[in-house]
Amino acid sequence: MNTGLRKLMFGLGLSLMSVSIGVFGFMMIENYSFTQAVYMTAITISTVGFREAKPLTDAGMIFTSAYIIFNLGLVAYIVSFAARFIFDGELKSQYRLYSNTKQLKKMKNHVIVCGYGRNGSKAVRELKKSGKKCVVIDNKNEVTDSLAKLADAIVIGNAIDEEILIEAGIEKAQAIIITLPNDAENVYITLSSRELNPSLQIISRASQEITQNKLKKAGADSVIMPDFLGGKHMAQLITKPSVIHFLNMLEGVDGIFNIEQVRYEELKSEFQDTSILEMNIRKATGVSVMAYQSDKGAFQINPPASTVLMPGGNFIILGNGEEINKFQHHYLQN
């Protein structure tokens, strides 16, 4: 339970205690009936000024005075907390937590991202651009507005805890991306993830080359070394600048072209089992088919016009934003 909820429960507890003290005190000191004691407690706390159930004794007056002072302090505490709860964003945070819990229960075929650092945040943005549902696991106590807007659901905790992975819906997930800077933790999370979901696609970060084989043995399908790739990329900007600029252009880094994957199952029925020539892709949309991947995983670069996209296969296409949109509208199912 977070701090805000604890304070709220504490305030409610004090309120119940105050009512109990009032009822008990009036019954013991003034010999009131239960109904009269409840009535006196209510008018004392609310300060509405109605007449007493029965005239008060001196002891009753002293008790009532002390009780009023106590409740004034209690009301001041509750009002100040309520103001902070509303205006400091605690109410918004509690609503977000409630919505988050509901969303987690509905998630399936989603992608889990462990860690919302530099690599994790980029992974989440890319997933959302592609329309993927995304759950983020992070051990930071504060959920930033940017994360709340990007992720479909958030789990606060350490991903090495299997209960946290289960809470994130790993048993129903399509894939997990592990971006933690600690290689040992990444290996442990990979092992747990593979055990919890044998069919899960696992992509893990590695900081050291020696960890790559360990992650593969633990069950990772792909291992990425951001530092290695970054250093290689920077060196090739000197040794092969035109190649790197071209690759950046293909990846959309320079904002000119997009490269997309098209699965057989995504095509409209009239274009399934149809050749590139018959589909007339280039003339209809301006998009180029760069590669064909068979259901066995083999790639054919610059496939001939006679190539037919078969079940389980993929086309890799290239075009600018407008051309890709035309292709999606014309050839893909809604």
CSV table of C-alpha atoms in Angstrom, one decimal:
chain,number,residue,atom,x,y,z
A,1,MET,CA,0.0,0.0,0.0
A,2,ASN,CA,1.5,3.4,-1.0
A,3,THR,CA,1.9,6.4,1.3
A,4,GLY,CA,-1.2,8.2,0.1
A,5,LEU,CA,-3.5,5.3,0.8
A,6,ARG,CA,-1.8,4.7,4.2
A,7,LYS,CA,-2.5,8.3,5.2
A,8,LEU,CA,-6.1,8.0,3.9
A,9,MET,CA,-6.7,4.9,5.9
A,10,PHE,CA,-5.1,6.5,9.0
A,11,GLY,CA,-7.4,9.5,8.7
A,12,LEU,CA,-10.4,7.2,8.4
A,13,GLY,CA,-9.2,5.2,11.4
A,14,LEU,CA,-8.9,8.4,13.5
A,15,SER,CA,-12.4,9.4,12.4
A,16,LEU,CA,-13.9,6.1,13.5
A,17,MET,CA,-11.9,6.3,16.8
A,18,SER,CA,-13.2,9.8,17.4
A,19,VAL,CA,-16.8,8.6,16.9
A,20,SER,CA,-16.3,5.7,19.2
A,21,ILE,CA,-14.7,7.9,21.9
A,22,GLY,CA,-17.6,10.3,21.7
A,23,VAL,CA,-20.3,7.6,22.0
A,24,PHE,CA,-18.5,5.8,24.7
A,25,GLY,CA,-17.8,9.0,26.7
A,26,PHE,CA,-21.3,10.3,26.6
A,27,MET,CA,-22.7,7.0,27.6
A,28,MET,CA,-20.3,6.6,30.5
A,29,ILE,CA,-20.2,10.2,31.8
A,30,GLU,CA,-23.7,11.3,31.2
A,31,ASN,CA,-25.4,7.9,31.3
A,32,TYR,CA,-27.0,8.6,27.9
A,33,SER,CA,-28.6,5.8,25.9
A,34,PHE,CA,-26.8,4.6,22.8
A,35,THR,CA,-29.1,6.7,20.5
A,36,GLN,CA,-28.6,9.8,22.6
A,37,ALA,CA,-24.8,9.3,22.7
A,38,VAL,CA,-24.7,9.0,18.9
A,39,TYR,CA,-26.8,12.1,18.5
A,40,MET,CA,-24.5,14.1,20.9
A,41,THR,CA,-21.4,12.8,19.1
A,42,ALA,CA,-22.8,13.9,15.7
A,43,ILE,CA,-23.8,17.4,16.8
A,44,THR,CA,-20.5,17.9,18.6
A,45,ILE,CA,-18.4,16.8,15.6
A,46,SER,CA,-20.4,18.8,13.1
A,47,THR,CA,-20.7,21.9,15.4
A,48,VAL,CA,-24.2,22.5,14.2
A,49,GLY,CA,-25.3,23.8,17.7
A,50,PHE,CA,-28.5,21.8,18.3
A,51,ARG,CA,-29.6,21.4,21.9
A,52,GLU,CA,-28.3,18.6,24.1
A,53,ALA,CA,-30.2,15.4,24.5
A,54,LYS,CA,-30.1,16.1,28.3
A,55,PRO,CA,-28.5,18.9,30.3
A,56,LEU,CA,-24.8,18.2,30.7
A,57,THR,CA,-23.1,17.8,34.1
A,58,ASP,CA,-19.8,19.6,34.9
A,59,ALA,CA,-17.9,16.4,33.9
A,60,GLY,CA,-19.9,16.2,30.7
A,61,MET,CA,-19.1,19.9,29.8
A,62,ILE,CA,-15.3,19.2,30.4
A,63,PHE,CA,-15.5,16.1,28.2
A,64,THR,CA,-17.4,17.9,25.5
A,65,SER,CA,-15.0,20.8,25.5
A,66,ALA,CA,-12.0,18.5,25.2
A,67,TYR,CA,-13.8,16.4,22.5
A,68,ILE,CA,-14.5,19.6,20.4
A,69,ILE,CA,-10.9,20.6,20.6
A,70,PHE,CA,-9.7,17.1,19.6
A,71,ASN,CA,-12.1,17.1,16.6
A,72,LEU,CA,-11.1,20.5,15.4
A,73,GLY,CA,-7.5,19.2,15.1
A,74,LEU,CA,-8.8,16.1,13.4
A,75,VAL,CA,-10.8,18.0,10.9
A,76,ALA,CA,-7.9,20.3,10.2
A,77,TYR,CA,-5.7,17.2,9.5
A,78,ILE,CA,-8.3,15.6,7.3
A,79,VAL,CA,-8.9,18.8,5.3
A,80,SER,CA,-5.2,19.4,4.8
A,81,PHE,CA,-4.7,15.8,3.7
A,82,ALA,CA,-7.7,15.9,1.3
A,83,ALA,CA,-6.3,19.1,-0.3
A,84,ARG,CA,-2.9,17.5,-0.8
A,85,PHE,CA,-4.6,14.3,-2.1
A,86,ILE,CA,-6.5,16.3,-4.7
A,87,PHE,CA,-4.1,19.1,-5.7
A,88,ASP,CA,-0.8,17.2,-5.5
A,89,GLY,CA,-1.9,14.6,-8.0
A,90,GLU,CA,-2.5,11.8,-5.5
A,91,LEU,CA,-6.1,11.4,-6.6
A,92,LYS,CA,-4.9,11.2,-10.2
A,93,SER,CA,-2.3,8.6,-9.1
A,94,GLN,CA,-4.9,6.5,-7.4
A,95,TYR,CA,-7.2,6.6,-10.4
A,96,ARG,CA,-4.2,5.7,-12.6
A,97,LEU,CA,-3.4,2.7,-10.3
A,98,TYR,CA,-7.1,1.5,-10.5
A,99,SER,CA,-7.1,1.8,-14.3
A,100,ASN,CA,-3.7,0.1,-14.6
A,101,THR,CA,-5.0,-2.9,-12.5
A,102,LYS,CA,-8.0,-3.3,-14.8
A,103,GLN,CA,-5.9,-3.0,-17.9
A,104,LEU,CA,-3.5,-5.7,-16.7
A,105,LYS,CA,-6.2,-8.2,-16.3
A,106,LYS,CA,-7.3,-7.8,-19.9
A,107,MET,CA,-3.8,-7.9,-21.5
A,108,LYS,CA,-2.8,-10.7,-23.9
A,109,ASN,CA,-0.4,-11.0,-26.8
A,110,HIS,CA,1.4,-8.0,-25.4
A,111,VAL,CA,5.0,-7.1,-25.1
A,112,ILE,CA,6.6,-6.7,-21.7
A,113,VAL,CA,9.5,-4.2,-21.4
A,114,CYS,CA,11.7,-4.7,-18.3
A,115,GLY,CA,13.3,-1.4,-17.3
A,116,TYR,CA,12.4,2.1,-18.4
A,117,GLY,CA,15.8,3.6,-18.9
A,118,ARG,CA,17.4,4.9,-22.1
A,119,ASN,CA,17.0,1.6,-24.0
A,120,GLY,CA,13.6,0.7,-22.4
A,121,SER,CA,12.0,4.0,-23.2
A,122,LYS,CA,13.1,3.8,-26.8
A,123,ALA,CA,11.8,0.3,-27.1
A,124,VAL,CA,8.4,1.3,-25.7
A,125,ARG,CA,8.1,4.3,-28.1
A,126,GLU,CA,8.9,2.0,-31.1
A,127,LEU,CA,6.4,-0.6,-30.0
A,128,LYS,CA,3.7,2.0,-29.6
A,129,LYS,CA,4.5,3.4,-33.0
A,130,SER,CA,3.8,-0.1,-34.4
A,131,GLY,CA,0.5,-0.4,-32.5
A,132,LYS,CA,1.8,-3.0,-30.0
A,133,LYS,CA,0.3,-3.3,-26.5
A,134,CYS,CA,3.0,-2.8,-24.0
A,135,VAL,CA,3.5,-3.4,-20.3
A,136,VAL,CA,6.4,-1.8,-18.5
A,137,ILE,CA,8.1,-3.3,-15.4
A,138,ASP,CA,10.2,-0.8,-13.5
A,139,ASN,CA,11.3,-0.5,-9.9
A,140,LYS,CA,11.0,3.3,-9.7
A,141,ASN,CA,8.3,4.3,-7.2
A,142,GLU,CA,7.2,7.3,-9.3
A,143,VAL,CA,5.3,6.8,-12.5
A,144,THR,CA,6.1,9.7,-14.8
A,145,ASP,CA,3.5,11.2,-17.0
A,146,SER,CA,5.4,10.3,-20.2
A,147,LEU,CA,5.5,6.7,-19.2
A,148,ALA,CA,1.8,6.7,-18.2
A,149,LYS,CA,0.9,8.0,-21.6
A,150,LEU,CA,3.1,5.5,-23.5
A,151,ALA,CA,2.6,2.2,-21.7
A,152,ASP,CA,-0.7,0.4,-21.7
A,153,ALA,CA,0.0,-0.8,-18.2
A,154,ILE,CA,2.8,-0.4,-15.6
A,155,VAL,CA,4.0,-2.8,-12.9
A,156,ILE,CA,6.1,-1.3,-10.2
A,157,GLY,CA,8.7,-3.8,-8.9
A,158,ASN,CA,11.8,-5.8,-9.7
A,159,ALA,CA,11.5,-8.1,-12.7
A,160,ILE,CA,13.7,-10.8,-11.1
A,161,ASP,CA,10.6,-11.5,-8.9
A,162,GLU,CA,8.5,-14.1,-10.7
A,163,GLU,CA,5.4,-12.7,-9.0
A,164,ILE,CA,6.1,-9.3,-10.8
A,165,LEU,CA,6.4,-11.1,-14.1
A,166,ILE,CA,3.2,-12.9,-13.5
A,167,GLU,CA,1.4,-9.7,-12.6
A,168,ALA,CA,2.7,-8.2,-15.9
A,169,GLY,CA,0.9,-11.1,-17.7
A,170,ILE,CA,3.9,-13.0,-18.9
A,171,GLU,CA,2.0,-16.2,-19.3
A,172,LYS,CA,-0.2,-14.5,-21.9
A,173,ALA,CA,2.5,-12.2,-23.4
A,174,GLN,CA,3.9,-12.4,-27.0
A,175,ALA,CA,7.4,-11.2,-26.1
A,176,ILE,CA,9.6,-9.7,-23.4
A,177,ILE,CA,12.3,-7.1,-23.9
A,178,ILE,CA,14.9,-7.1,-21.0
A,179,THR,CA,16.9,-3.8,-20.9
A,180,LEU,CA,18.4,-3.8,-17.4
A,181,PRO,CA,22.1,-2.8,-17.2
A,182,ASN,CA,22.9,-5.7,-14.9
A,183,ASP,CA,23.8,-8.8,-17.0
A,184,ALA,CA,23.2,-11.2,-14.1
A,185,GLU,CA,19.7,-9.9,-13.5
A,186,ASN,CA,19.0,-10.2,-17.3
A,187,VAL,CA,20.1,-13.9,-17.3
A,188,TYR,CA,17.9,-14.6,-14.2
A,189,ILE,CA,14.9,-12.8,-15.8
A,190,THR,CA,15.4,-14.7,-19.1
A,191,LEU,CA,15.4,-18.1,-17.2
A,192,SER,CA,12.3,-17.2,-15.3
A,193,SER,CA,10.5,-15.9,-18.4
A,194,ARG,CA,11.3,-19.0,-20.4
A,195,GLU,CA,10.1,-21.2,-17.6
A,196,LEU,CA,6.8,-19.2,-17.2
A,197,ASN,CA,6.1,-19.1,-20.9
A,198,PRO,CA,8.0,-21.6,-23.1
A,199,SER,CA,6.7,-20.0,-26.4
A,200,LEU,CA,7.6,-16.4,-25.4
A,201,GLN,CA,9.9,-14.4,-27.7
A,202,ILE,CA,12.8,-13.1,-25.4
A,203,ILE,CA,15.0,-10.3,-26.4
A,204,SER,CA,17.7,-9.3,-23.9
A,205,ARG,CA,20.3,-6.6,-23.5
A,206,ALA,CA,23.9,-7.6,-22.7
A,207,SER,CA,26.6,-5.3,-21.5
A,208,GLN,CA,29.5,-7.8,-21.9
A,209,GLU,CA,30.3,-10.2,-24.8
A,210,ILE,CA,30.8,-13.1,-22.3
A,211,THR,CA,27.1,-12.8,-21.3
A,212,GLN,CA,25.8,-13.4,-24.8
A,213,ASN,CA,26.2,-17.2,-24.7
A,214,LYS,CA,24.8,-17.3,-21.2
A,215,LEU,CA,21.7,-15.5,-22.2
A,216,LYS,CA,21.2,-17.7,-25.3
A,217,LYS,CA,21.6,-20.8,-23.1
A,218,ALA,CA,19.1,-19.3,-20.6
A,219,GLY,CA,16.5,-19.1,-23.4
A,220,ALA,CA,16.9,-15.7,-25.1
A,221,ASP,CA,16.0,-15.7,-28.8
A,222,SER,CA,18.0,-12.5,-29.5
A,223,VAL,CA,20.8,-10.7,-27.5
A,224,ILE,CA,21.6,-7.0,-28.2
A,225,MET,CA,24.7,-5.2,-27.1
A,226,PRO,CA,23.8,-1.4,-27.3
A,227,ASP,CA,27.4,-0.3,-26.4
A,228,PHE,CA,29.0,-2.5,-29.0
A,229,LEU,CA,26.4,-1.5,-31.7
A,230,GLY,CA,26.8,2.2,-30.8
A,231,GLY,CA,30.6,2.1,-31.0
A,232,LYS,CA,30.5,0.1,-34.3
A,233,HIS,CA,28.0,2.6,-35.7
A,234,MET,CA,30.2,5.6,-34.8
A,235,ALA,CA,33.3,4.0,-36.4
A,236,GLN,CA,31.4,3.2,-39.6
A,237,LEU,CA,30.3,6.8,-39.9
A,238,ILE,CA,34.0,7.5,-40.6
A,239,THR,CA,34.8,4.3,-42.6
A,240,LYS,CA,31.5,3.9,-44.4
A,241,PRO,CA,29.6,7.1,-44.0
A,242,SER,CA,27.4,6.6,-47.1
A,243,VAL,CA,26.3,3.1,-46.0
A,244,ILE,CA,25.4,4.3,-42.5
A,245,HIS,CA,23.4,7.3,-43.8
A,246,PHE,CA,21.6,5.0,-46.2
A,247,LEU,CA,20.8,2.5,-43.4
A,248,ASN,CA,19.6,5.4,-41.2
A,249,MET,CA,17.4,6.5,-44.1
A,250,LEU,CA,16.0,2.9,-44.4
A,251,GLU,CA,15.3,2.8,-40.6
A,252,GLY,CA,13.5,6.1,-40.6
A,253,VAL,CA,16.1,7.7,-38.5
A,254,ASP,CA,16.4,10.6,-40.9
A,255,GLY,CA,12.6,10.8,-41.3
A,256,ILE,CA,12.7,10.1,-45.1
A,257,PHE,CA,11.7,6.5,-45.6
A,258,ASN,CA,10.1,3.7,-43.5
A,259,ILE,CA,10.9,0.0,-43.7
A,260,GLU,CA,8.0,-2.3,-42.8
A,261,GLN,CA,7.3,-6.0,-42.5
A,262,VAL,CA,4.2,-7.5,-44.2
A,263,ARG,CA,2.9,-10.9,-43.1
A,264,TYR,CA,1.0,-13.2,-45.4
A,265,GLU,CA,-1.9,-13.2,-42.9
A,266,GLU,CA,-2.2,-9.4,-43.1
A,267,LEU,CA,-2.9,-9.3,-46.8
A,268,LYS,CA,-6.5,-9.0,-48.1
A,269,SER,CA,-7.7,-12.4,-49.4
A,270,GLU,CA,-7.6,-11.3,-53.0
A,271,PHE,CA,-3.8,-10.6,-52.7
A,272,GLN,CA,-2.8,-13.8,-50.9
A,273,ASP,CA,-1.0,-16.4,-53.0
A,274,THR,CA,-0.4,-13.7,-55.6
A,275,SER,CA,3.0,-12.7,-57.1
A,276,ILE,CA,4.6,-9.2,-56.8
A,277,LEU,CA,4.0,-8.7,-60.5
A,278,GLU,CA,0.3,-9.5,-60.2
A,279,MET,CA,-0.1,-7.3,-57.1
A,280,ASN,CA,1.4,-4.4,-59.1
A,281,ILE,CA,2.8,-3.0,-55.8
A,282,ARG,CA,5.3,-0.4,-57.2
A,283,LYS,CA,2.9,1.1,-59.7
A,284,ALA,CA,-0.1,1.2,-57.3
A,285,THR,CA,1.7,2.7,-54.3
A,286,GLY,CA,5.3,3.5,-55.0
A,287,VAL,CA,6.5,1.0,-52.4
A,288,SER,CA,9.5,-1.3,-53.2
A,289,VAL,CA,9.7,-4.9,-52.0
A,290,MET,CA,13.2,-5.2,-50.7
A,291,ALA,CA,13.2,-8.8,-49.5
A,292,TYR,CA,11.2,-11.9,-49.1
A,293,GLN,CA,11.4,-14.1,-46.0
A,294,SER,CA,10.1,-17.7,-46.3
A,295,ASP,CA,8.3,-19.6,-43.5
A,296,LYS,CA,11.6,-21.3,-42.9
A,297,GLY,CA,13.3,-17.9,-42.1
A,298,ALA,CA,15.5,-17.7,-45.2
A,299,PHE,CA,15.8,-14.3,-46.8
A,300,GLN,CA,15.8,-13.5,-50.5
A,301,ILE,CA,17.1,-9.9,-51.2
A,302,ASN,CA,15.5,-8.0,-54.1
A,303,PRO,CA,13.1,-10.9,-55.0
A,304,PRO,CA,12.0,-11.2,-58.6
A,305,ALA,CA,8.5,-10.1,-59.7
A,306,SER,CA,7.4,-13.7,-59.9
A,307,THR,CA,7.8,-14.1,-56.1
A,308,VAL,CA,4.6,-15.2,-54.3
A,309,LEU,CA,4.1,-14.4,-50.6
A,310,MET,CA,3.2,-17.8,-49.1
A,311,PRO,CA,1.7,-18.7,-45.7
A,312,GLY,CA,4.1,-18.0,-42.9
A,313,GLY,CA,6.2,-15.7,-45.1
A,314,ASN,CA,7.0,-12.0,-45.0
A,315,PHE,CA,7.7,-9.2,-47.4
A,316,ILE,CA,10.1,-6.4,-46.3
A,317,ILE,CA,8.9,-3.2,-48.0
A,318,LEU,CA,10.4,0.3,-48.3
A,319,GLY,CA,8.7,3.6,-48.9
A,320,ASN,CA,8.0,7.1,-47.5
A,321,GLY,CA,5.2,7.7,-45.1
A,322,GLU,CA,2.6,8.4,-47.8
A,323,GLU,CA,3.6,5.4,-49.9
A,324,ILE,CA,3.4,3.1,-46.9
A,325,ASN,CA,0.0,4.4,-46.0
A,326,LYS,CA,-1.2,3.8,-49.5
A,327,PHE,CA,0.1,0.2,-49.4
A,328,GLN,CA,-1.6,-0.5,-46.0
A,329,HIS,CA,-4.9,0.9,-47.2
A,330,HIS,CA,-4.8,-0.9,-50.6
A,331,TYR,CA,-3.3,-4.3,-49.7
A,332,LEU,CA,-3.8,-5.0,-46.0
A,333,GLN,CA,-6.9,-6.1,-44.0
A,334,ASN,CA,-8.4,-3.4,-41.7
